[in-house]
Short mmCIF file of C-alpha atoms in Angstrom, two decimals:
data_model
loop_
_atom_site.label_atom_id
_atom_site.label_comp_id
_atom_site.label_asym_id
_atom_site.label_seq_id
_atom_site.Cartn_x
_atom_site.Cartn_y
_atom_site.Cartn_z
CA MET Y 1 -91.92 46.71 81.67
CA ALA Y 2 -91.01 42.95 81.72
CA GLU Y 3 -92.95 40.75 84.11
CA ARG Y 4 -91.06 40.36 87.50
CA ARG Y 5 -91.37 36.57 88.57
CA ILE Y 6 -90.06 35.03 91.66
CA LEU Y 7 -90.02 31.74 93.67
CA ILE Y 8 -90.08 32.13 97.34
CA VAL Y 9 -87.94 29.69 99.24
CA GLU Y 10 -88.78 29.85 103.02
CA TYR Y 11 -89.25 27.05 105.39
CA GLU Y 12 -91.96 28.55 107.68
CA HIS Y 13 -95.24 28.71 105.59
CA THR Y 14 -96.67 31.45 107.64
CA VAL Y 15 -93.74 33.71 106.81
CA ALA Y 16 -93.75 32.69 103.09
CA ILE Y 17 -97.49 33.85 102.95
CA GLY Y 18 -96.45 37.15 104.20
CA ILE Y 19 -93.59 37.41 101.81
CA LYS Y 20 -95.95 36.49 98.98
CA ARG Y 21 -98.49 39.17 100.00
CA MET Y 22 -95.71 41.82 100.08
CA LEU Y 23 -94.42 40.78 96.77
CA LYS Y 24 -97.77 40.87 95.18
CA GLY Y 25 -98.10 44.30 96.45
CA LEU Y 26 -94.93 45.27 94.72
CA ARG Y 27 -96.45 43.86 91.61
CA TYR Y 28 -94.21 40.65 91.41
CA THR Y 29 -95.64 37.36 90.12
CA VAL Y 30 -94.96 34.80 92.73
CA THR Y 31 -94.50 31.48 90.86
CA GLY Y 32 -94.51 29.27 93.96
CA ILE Y 33 -93.43 28.61 97.31
CA ALA Y 34 -90.63 26.06 98.38
CA SER Y 35 -89.66 25.08 101.91
CA SER Y 36 -86.10 24.37 100.73
CA GLY Y 37 -83.64 24.90 98.09
CA GLU Y 38 -83.82 21.32 97.12
CA GLU Y 39 -87.60 21.65 96.66
CA ALA Y 40 -87.08 24.81 94.74
CA ASN Y 41 -84.78 22.83 92.23
CA LYS Y 42 -87.54 19.82 92.07
CA GLN Y 43 -90.18 22.59 91.14
CA GLY Y 44 -88.03 22.91 87.87
CA ARG Y 45 -87.23 26.73 88.03
CA LYS Y 46 -84.34 27.56 85.85
CA TYR Y 47 -83.67 31.21 86.70
CA PHE Y 48 -84.03 33.27 89.84
CA LEU Y 49 -84.44 36.90 90.07
CA CYS Y 50 -83.81 37.10 93.70
CA CYS Y 51 -83.28 34.79 96.65
CA ALA Y 52 -84.19 35.71 100.14
CA TYR Y 53 -83.11 33.77 103.24
CA GLY Y 54 -84.65 33.63 106.54
CA TYR Y 55 -82.57 33.12 109.67
CA HIS Y 56 -83.85 31.67 113.08
CA VAL Y 57 -81.75 33.17 115.95
CA GLU Y 58 -82.17 31.48 119.30
CA GLY Y 59 -82.65 33.97 122.20
#
């Protein structure tokens, strides 16, 4: 089986750490955490397996 690598893009660090733990439990290799799409691009990642977006809903 090929290595499953993913870059997490999430602006809330605490949420990103939780996502990282979950993905590691699913045997993904987390290559990094970026707080925005712009930062992810700066990290030089060429290919993405998956993008997950977090939404904040006022209420």
